[in-house]
Amino acid sequence: MLLQRDAFSRLLGMEVLEASPGHAVVRMTVRDDMVNGFGTLHGGALFSLADSAFAFATNAGGTLSVAIDTTLSIPAASYPGDVLTATAESRSSTNRLEFVDVTVRKHDGSAVGYFRGTVYRTHRSHNPD
């Protein structure tokens, strides 16, 4: 599984709940060492969670897909102890491009992040032989 080779996602304590081509669900608990100077989750940590869900969804089929464009909107803050779940869903796919939306929600169901990304599909396997 890709998570075994993804040291950064493991460092942040991410857990892949589901991963299939075009779909992934990834969970992470906000820790004290992930907050900014205001005591809320650092935007980079939130981006990393959404980006990892995006990567697991677009690479689940074994074909190396790399991000070429991403954006993140943050409608609400997250705090230490919050359990966040990022759900990635493919919206459109061509031979070389895939467009994916990721919504990050707190354990109470409220949205804390909206991520959109585009990958370029290389047609090369990322599985080690």
Tab-separated table of N, CA and C in Angstrom:
chain	number	residue	atom	x	y	z
A	1	MET	N	0.844	-1.189	0.000
A	1	MET	CA	0.000	0.000	0.000
A	1	MET	C	0.885	1.246	0.000
A	2	LEU	N	0.421	2.267	-0.650
A	2	LEU	CA	1.182	3.498	-0.803
A	2	LEU	C	1.540	4.135	0.541
A	3	LEU	N	0.682	4.037	1.553
A	3	LEU	CA	0.960	4.646	2.858
A	3	LEU	C	2.251	4.102	3.464
A	4	GLN	N	2.567	2.850	3.217
A	4	GLN	CA	3.787	2.254	3.771
A	4	GLN	C	5.043	2.964	3.267
A	5	ARG	N	4.976	3.568	2.076
A	5	ARG	CA	6.117	4.288	1.504
A	5	ARG	C	5.998	5.794	1.706
A	6	ASP	N	4.909	6.262	2.328
A	6	ASP	CA	4.659	7.691	2.504
A	6	ASP	C	4.997	8.107	3.935
A	7	ALA	N	6.264	8.396	4.165
A	7	ALA	CA	6.738	8.721	5.509
A	7	ALA	C	6.072	9.976	6.078
A	8	PHE	N	5.801	10.972	5.238
A	8	PHE	CA	5.222	12.223	5.738
A	8	PHE	C	3.798	12.021	6.243
A	9	SER	N	2.981	11.290	5.505
A	9	SER	CA	1.615	11.014	5.960
A	9	SER	C	1.637	10.217	7.261
A	10	ARG	N	2.549	9.264	7.351
A	10	ARG	CA	2.677	8.497	8.592
A	10	ARG	C	3.141	9.389	9.739
A	11	LEU	N	4.061	10.314	9.474
A	11	LEU	CA	4.548	11.250	10.494
A	11	LEU	C	3.394	12.051	11.094
A	12	LEU	N	2.431	12.436	10.256
A	12	LEU	CA	1.280	13.208	10.727
A	12	LEU	C	0.205	12.316	11.350
A	13	GLY	N	0.425	11.011	11.367
A	13	GLY	CA	-0.513	10.096	12.005
A	13	GLY	C	-1.735	9.760	11.171
A	14	MET	N	-1.631	9.895	9.863
A	14	MET	CA	-2.774	9.619	8.994
A	14	MET	C	-3.071	8.129	8.920
A	15	GLU	N	-4.350	7.841	8.779
A	15	GLU	CA	-4.831	6.472	8.619
A	15	GLU	C	-5.694	6.433	7.364
A	16	VAL	N	-5.349	5.548	6.436
A	16	VAL	CA	-6.126	5.389	5.215
A	16	VAL	C	-7.263	4.411	5.507
A	17	LEU	N	-8.491	4.924	5.477
A	17	LEU	CA	-9.659	4.097	5.747
A	17	LEU	C	-10.165	3.403	4.486
A	18	GLU	N	-10.056	4.086	3.353
A	18	GLU	CA	-10.476	3.541	2.064
A	18	GLU	C	-9.570	4.111	0.986
A	19	ALA	N	-9.264	3.305	-0.005
A	19	ALA	CA	-8.519	3.788	-1.173
A	19	ALA	C	-8.832	2.887	-2.355
A	20	SER	N	-9.420	3.472	-3.368
A	20	SER	CA	-9.705	2.784	-4.617
A	20	SER	C	-9.576	3.831	-5.715
A	21	PRO	N	-9.428	3.404	-6.964
A	21	PRO	CA	-9.261	4.401	-8.021
A	21	PRO	C	-10.371	5.458	-7.999
A	22	GLY	N	-9.969	6.711	-7.827
A	22	GLY	CA	-10.907	7.830	-7.826
A	22	GLY	C	-11.585	8.107	-6.506
A	23	HIS	N	-11.208	7.384	-5.455
A	23	HIS	CA	-11.868	7.567	-4.151
A	23	HIS	C	-10.891	7.215	-3.022
A	24	ALA	N	-10.886	8.052	-1.976
A	24	ALA	CA	-10.091	7.725	-0.787
A	24	ALA	C	-10.687	8.439	0.417
A	25	VAL	N	-10.523	7.815	1.572
A	25	VAL	CA	-10.928	8.408	2.847
A	25	VAL	C	-9.743	8.259	3.794
A	26	VAL	N	-9.288	9.397	4.325
A	26	VAL	CA	-8.103	9.426	5.187
A	26	VAL	C	-8.445	10.200	6.457
A	27	ARG	N	-8.001	9.662	7.593
A	27	ARG	CA	-8.313	10.285	8.886
A	27	ARG	C	-7.031	10.696	9.595
A	28	MET	N	-7.130	11.816	10.347
A	28	MET	CA	-5.997	12.321	11.117
A	28	MET	C	-6.545	13.036	12.346
A	29	THR	N	-5.902	12.847	13.481
A	29	THR	CA	-6.261	13.572	14.698
A	29	THR	C	-5.312	14.751	14.860
A	30	VAL	N	-5.864	15.934	15.107
A	30	VAL	CA	-5.051	17.139	15.297
A	30	VAL	C	-4.313	17.029	16.630
A	31	ARG	N	-2.986	17.150	16.567
A	31	ARG	CA	-2.138	17.091	17.754
A	31	ARG	C	-1.680	18.494	18.146
A	32	ASP	N	-1.210	18.619	19.361
A	32	ASP	CA	-0.707	19.906	19.853
A	32	ASP	C	0.443	20.444	19.004
A	33	ASP	N	1.261	19.546	18.434
A	33	ASP	CA	2.402	19.996	17.633
A	33	ASP	C	2.029	20.340	16.190
A	34	MET	N	0.725	20.372	15.886
A	34	MET	CA	0.253	20.724	14.540
A	34	MET	C	-0.393	22.110	14.490
A	35	VAL	N	-0.403	22.817	15.616
A	35	VAL	CA	-1.109	24.100	15.640
A	35	VAL	C	-0.165	25.262	15.359
A	36	ASN	N	-0.766	26.368	14.925
A	36	ASN	CA	-0.024	27.594	14.667
A	36	ASN	C	0.021	28.444	15.946
A	37	GLY	N	0.486	29.674	15.824
A	37	GLY	CA	0.603	30.566	16.975
A	37	GLY	C	-0.717	31.005	17.580
A	38	PHE	N	-1.824	30.707	16.914
A	38	PHE	CA	-3.152	31.071	17.424
A	38	PHE	C	-3.861	29.874	18.060
A	39	GLY	N	-3.188	28.719	18.096
A	39	GLY	CA	-3.760	27.527	18.711
A	39	GLY	C	-4.699	26.748	17.815
A	40	THR	N	-4.723	27.091	16.520
A	40	THR	CA	-5.558	26.354	15.571
A	40	THR	C	-4.654	25.549	14.631
A	41	LEU	N	-5.242	24.552	13.995
A	41	LEU	CA	-4.481	23.705	13.081
A	41	LEU	C	-3.785	24.549	12.018
A	42	HIS	N	-2.506	24.312	11.842
A	42	HIS	CA	-1.727	25.001	10.816
A	42	HIS	C	-2.291	24.631	9.443
A	43	GLY	N	-2.425	25.616	8.561
A	43	GLY	CA	-2.961	25.372	7.229
A	43	GLY	C	-2.170	24.343	6.448
A	44	GLY	N	-0.859	24.283	6.683
A	44	GLY	CA	-0.033	23.299	5.993
A	44	GLY	C	-0.379	21.869	6.381
A	45	ALA	N	-0.761	21.664	7.639
A	45	ALA	CA	-1.151	20.329	8.095
A	45	ALA	C	-2.497	19.933	7.479
A	46	LEU	N	-3.422	20.899	7.412
A	46	LEU	CA	-4.716	20.627	6.780
A	46	LEU	C	-4.528	20.327	5.299
A	47	PHE	N	-3.696	21.124	4.642
A	47	PHE	CA	-3.402	20.881	3.226
A	47	PHE	C	-2.807	19.486	3.040
A	48	SER	N	-1.900	19.103	3.920
A	48	SER	CA	-1.250	17.797	3.806
A	48	SER	C	-2.251	16.657	3.904
A	49	LEU	N	-3.225	16.769	4.814
A	49	LEU	CA	-4.255	15.736	4.930
A	49	LEU	C	-5.054	15.632	3.634
A	50	ALA	N	-5.522	16.765	3.129
A	50	ALA	CA	-6.304	16.755	1.889
A	50	ALA	C	-5.467	16.261	0.711
A	51	ASP	N	-4.219	16.697	0.645
A	51	ASP	CA	-3.332	16.301	-0.444
A	51	ASP	C	-3.048	14.799	-0.410
A	52	SER	N	-2.920	14.241	0.780
A	52	SER	CA	-2.698	12.800	0.885
A	52	SER	C	-3.917	12.022	0.413
A	53	ALA	N	-5.110	12.448	0.803
A	53	ALA	CA	-6.328	11.777	0.316
A	53	ALA	C	-6.388	11.847	-1.210
A	54	PHE	N	-6.062	13.000	-1.753
A	54	PHE	CA	-5.996	13.227	-3.201
A	54	PHE	C	-5.012	12.238	-3.844
A	55	ALA	N	-3.832	12.102	-3.252
A	55	ALA	CA	-2.808	11.209	-3.795
A	55	ALA	C	-3.233	9.745	-3.723
A	56	PHE	N	-3.831	9.344	-2.606
A	56	PHE	CA	-4.248	7.942	-2.476
A	56	PHE	C	-5.364	7.614	-3.468
A	57	ALA	N	-6.264	8.550	-3.713
A	57	ALA	CA	-7.356	8.321	-4.670
A	57	ALA	C	-6.840	8.232	-6.102
A	58	THR	N	-5.885	9.067	-6.445
A	58	THR	CA	-5.435	9.122	-7.835
A	58	THR	C	-4.344	8.114	-8.150
A	59	ASN	N	-3.741	7.520	-7.135
A	59	ASN	CA	-2.693	6.525	-7.349
A	59	ASN	C	-3.115	5.114	-6.959
A	60	ALA	N	-4.349	4.943	-6.515
A	60	ALA	CA	-4.809	3.634	-6.028
A	60	ALA	C	-4.773	2.547	-7.097
A	61	GLY	N	-4.855	2.928	-8.349
A	61	GLY	CA	-4.830	1.933	-9.422
A	61	GLY	C	-3.439	1.455	-9.786
A	62	GLY	N	-2.403	2.036	-9.156
A	62	GLY	CA	-1.030	1.609	-9.415
A	62	GLY	C	-0.305	2.418	-10.467
A	63	THR	N	-1.005	3.373	-11.100
A	63	THR	CA	-0.387	4.227	-12.109
A	63	THR	C	0.083	5.518	-11.457
A	64	LEU	N	1.339	5.887	-11.690
A	64	LEU	CA	1.891	7.101	-11.109
A	64	LEU	C	1.156	8.324	-11.637
A	65	SER	N	0.515	9.048	-10.729
A	65	SER	CA	-0.190	10.283	-11.055
A	65	SER	C	0.384	11.386	-10.178
A	66	VAL	N	0.709	12.525	-10.773
A	66	VAL	CA	1.353	13.615	-10.036
A	66	VAL	C	0.511	14.880	-10.119
A	67	ALA	N	0.475	15.609	-9.020
A	67	ALA	CA	-0.315	16.836	-8.954
A	67	ALA	C	0.274	17.905	-9.873
A	68	ILE	N	-0.621	18.597	-10.600
A	68	ILE	CA	-0.187	19.733	-11.410
A	68	ILE	C	-0.885	21.020	-10.986
A	69	ASP	N	-1.942	20.899	-10.156
A	69	ASP	CA	-2.652	22.079	-9.690
A	69	ASP	C	-3.466	21.706	-8.458
A	70	THR	N	-3.390	22.520	-7.404
A	70	THR	CA	-4.193	22.288	-6.200
A	70	THR	C	-4.592	23.607	-5.575
A	71	THR	N	-5.740	23.602	-4.888
A	71	THR	CA	-6.184	24.756	-4.108
A	71	THR	C	-6.847	24.244	-2.830
A	72	LEU	N	-6.834	25.081	-1.799
A	72	LEU	CA	-7.478	24.739	-0.537
A	72	LEU	C	-8.182	25.962	0.013
A	73	SER	N	-9.444	25.792	0.387
A	73	SER	CA	-10.205	26.820	1.103
A	73	SER	C	-10.468	26.281	2.501
A	74	ILE	N	-10.385	27.158	3.501
A	74	ILE	CA	-10.535	26.757	4.903
A	74	ILE	C	-11.694	27.540	5.511
A	75	PRO	N	-12.903	26.944	5.563
A	75	PRO	CA	-14.068	27.662	6.061
A	75	PRO	C	-14.196	27.720	7.579
A	76	ALA	N	-13.447	26.875	8.302
A	76	ALA	CA	-13.549	26.860	9.767
A	76	ALA	C	-12.255	26.321	10.357
A	77	ALA	N	-11.999	26.688	11.611
A	77	ALA	CA	-10.777	26.264	12.301
A	77	ALA	C	-10.913	24.861	12.879
A	78	SER	N	-9.766	24.237	13.084
A	78	SER	CA	-9.669	22.953	13.775
A	78	SER	C	-8.724	23.130	14.955
A	79	TYR	N	-8.906	22.285	15.970
A	79	TYR	CA	-8.164	22.427	17.225
A	79	TYR	C	-7.607	21.071	17.668
A	80	PRO	N	-6.611	21.088	18.555
A	80	PRO	CA	-6.086	19.826	19.063
A	80	PRO	C	-7.212	18.934	19.587
A	81	GLY	N	-7.116	17.670	19.231
A	81	GLY	CA	-8.136	16.700	19.620
A	81	GLY	C	-9.188	16.470	18.552
A	82	ASP	N	-9.332	17.410	17.621
A	82	ASP	CA	-10.306	17.211	16.542
A	82	ASP	C	-9.865	16.037	15.669
A	83	VAL	N	-10.808	15.178	15.345
A	83	VAL	CA	-10.550	14.084	14.418
A	83	VAL	C	-11.079	14.523	13.059
A	84	LEU	N	-10.171	14.612	12.089
A	84	LEU	CA	-10.522	15.088	10.750
A	84	LEU	C	-10.538	13.929	9.761
A	85	THR	N	-11.521	13.955	8.876
A	85	THR	CA	-11.625	12.946	7.830
A	85	THR	C	-11.686	13.640	6.478
A	86	ALA	N	-10.754	13.280	5.613
A	86	ALA	CA	-10.695	13.823	4.254
A	86	ALA	C	-11.246	12.779	3.293
A	87	THR	N	-12.250	13.175	2.516
A	87	THR	CA	-12.849	12.282	1.528
A	87	THR	C	-12.578	12.833	0.135
A	88	ALA	N	-11.858	12.061	-0.662
A	88	ALA	CA	-11.507	12.449	-2.029
A	88	ALA	C	-12.404	11.720	-3.011
A	89	GLU	N	-12.918	12.473	-3.986
A	89	GLU	CA	-13.785	11.902	-5.022
A	89	GLU	C	-13.376	12.460	-6.381
A	90	SER	N	-13.132	11.567	-7.325
A	90	SER	CA	-12.846	11.988	-8.692
A	90	SER	C	-14.108	12.592	-9.303
A	91	ARG	N	-13.966	13.717	-9.978
A	91	ARG	CA	-15.104	14.372	-10.621
A	91	ARG	C	-15.087	14.206	-12.127
A	92	SER	N	-13.885	14.069	-12.691
A	92	SER	CA	-13.756	13.926	-14.140
A	92	SER	C	-12.385	13.338	-14.429
A	93	SER	N	-12.324	12.512	-15.448
A	93	SER	CA	-11.064	11.877	-15.767
A	93	SER	C	-10.936	11.716	-17.276
A	94	THR	N	-9.744	11.980	-17.776
A	94	THR	CA	-9.427	11.735	-19.182
A	94	THR	C	-8.260	10.758	-19.221
A	95	ASN	N	-7.734	10.515	-20.395
A	95	ASN	CA	-6.600	9.615	-20.537
A	95	ASN	C	-5.394	10.089	-19.729
A	96	ARG	N	-5.178	11.392	-19.632
A	96	ARG	CA	-3.989	11.936	-18.967
A	96	ARG	C	-4.283	12.785	-17.732
A	97	LEU	N	-5.520	13.279	-17.562
A	97	LEU	CA	-5.837	14.175	-16.451
A	97	LEU	C	-6.978	13.630	-15.605
A	98	GLU	N	-6.917	13.933	-14.305
A	98	GLU	CA	-8.023	13.607	-13.414
A	98	GLU	C	-8.246	14.803	-12.490
A	99	PHE	N	-9.524	15.130	-12.291
A	99	PHE	CA	-9.921	16.274	-11.467
A	99	PHE	C	-10.632	15.731	-10.233
A	100	VAL	N	-10.156	16.131	-9.048
A	100	VAL	CA	-10.616	15.532	-7.800
A	100	VAL	C	-10.996	16.618	-6.800
A	101	ASP	N	-12.111	16.393	-6.095
A	101	ASP	CA	-12.518	17.242	-4.979
A	101	ASP	C	-12.291	16.474	-3.685
A	102	VAL	N	-11.787	17.176	-2.677
A	102	VAL	CA	-11.594	16.590	-1.352
A	102	VAL	C	-12.288	17.491	-0.344
A	103	THR	N	-13.135	16.907	0.486
A	103	THR	CA	-13.764	17.639	1.579
A	103	THR	C	-13.212	17.091	2.886
A	104	VAL	N	-12.783	18.003	3.757
A	104	VAL	CA	-12.276	17.608	5.069
A	104	VAL	C	-13.313	18.025	6.099
A	105	ARG	N	-13.711	17.069	6.929
A	105	ARG	CA	-14.728	17.324	7.953
A	105	ARG	C	-14.221	16.940	9.336
A	106	LYS	N	-14.702	17.687	10.341
A	106	LYS	CA	-14.455	17.330	11.734
A	106	LYS	C	-15.344	16.156	12.107
A	107	HIS	N	-15.088	15.597	13.277
A	107	HIS	CA	-15.875	14.472	13.781
A	107	HIS	C	-17.346	14.828	13.956
A	108	ASP	N	-17.686	16.118	14.088
A	108	ASP	CA	-19.101	16.521	14.218
A	108	ASP	C	-19.777	16.724	12.858
A	109	GLY	N	-19.036	16.495	11.780
A	109	GLY	CA	-19.588	16.615	10.434
A	109	GLY	C	-19.389	17.972	9.777
A	110	SER	N	-18.911	18.956	10.523
A	110	SER	CA	-18.729	20.284	9.934
A	110	SER	C	-17.499	20.306	9.028
A	111	ALA	N	-17.611	21.032	7.924
A	111	ALA	CA	-16.522	21.123	6.952
A	111	ALA	C	-15.467	22.109	7.428
A	112	VAL	N	-14.200	21.694	7.344
A	112	VAL	CA	-13.085	22.574	7.705
A	112	VAL	C	-12.131	22.782	6.534
A	113	GLY	N	-12.363	22.081	5.424
A	113	GLY	CA	-11.501	22.265	4.268
A	113	GLY	C	-12.150	21.788	2.984
A	114	TYR	N	-11.966	22.584	1.939
A	114	TYR	CA	-12.396	22.214	0.593
A	114	TYR	C	-11.158	22.310	-0.297
A	115	PHE	N	-10.775	21.188	-0.881
A	115	PHE	CA	-9.561	21.069	-1.683
A	115	PHE	C	-9.970	20.619	-3.079
A	116	ARG	N	-9.313	21.162	-4.059
A	116	ARG	CA	-9.531	20.718	-5.436
A	116	ARG	C	-8.169	20.525	-6.080
A	117	GLY	N	-8.013	19.404	-6.791
A	117	GLY	CA	-6.730	19.137	-7.411
A	117	GLY	C	-6.860	18.477	-8.765
A	118	THR	N	-5.811	18.646	-9.546
A	118	THR	CA	-5.692	18.025	-10.860
A	118	THR	C	-4.395	17.231	-10.886
A	119	VAL	N	-4.465	16.001	-11.388
A	119	VAL	CA	-3.251	15.202	-11.558
A	119	VAL	C	-3.014	14.922	-13.030
A	120	TYR	N	-1.751	14.726	-13.328
A	120	TYR	CA	-1.314	14.247	-14.634
A	120	TYR	C	-0.986	12.770	-14.471
A	121	ARG	N	-1.601	11.937	-15.263
A	121	ARG	CA	-1.395	10.493	-15.209
A	121	ARG	C	-0.253	10.130	-16.151
A	122	THR	N	0.806	9.542	-15.602
A	122	THR	CA	2.016	9.281	-16.388
A	122	THR	C	1.987	7.981	-17.183
A	123	HIS	N	1.126	7.049	-16.821
A	123	HIS	CA	1.065	5.717	-17.418
A	123	HIS	C	2.253	4.849	-17.018
A	124	ARG	N	2.969	5.264	-15.952
A	124	ARG	CA	4.049	4.441	-15.388
A	124	ARG	C	3.570	3.863	-14.064
A	125	SER	N	3.942	2.676	-13.779
A	125	SER	CA	3.592	2.048	-12.515
A	125	SER	C	4.404	2.660	-11.391
A	126	HIS	N	3.791	2.826	-10.225
A	126	HIS	CA	4.548	3.287	-9.063
A	126	HIS	C	4.801	2.144	-8.092
A	127	ASN	N	4.362	0.958	-8.436
A	127	ASN	CA	4.591	-0.206	-7.586
A	127	ASN	C	6.007	-0.708	-7.767
A	128	PRO	N	6.738	-0.889	-6.656
A	128	PRO	CA	8.109	-1.401	-6.796
A	128	PRO	C	8.095	-2.848	-7.289
A	129	ASP	N	9.007	-3.157	-8.154
A	129	ASP	CA	9.089	-4.532	-8.699
A	129	ASP	C	10.182	-5.306	-8.030
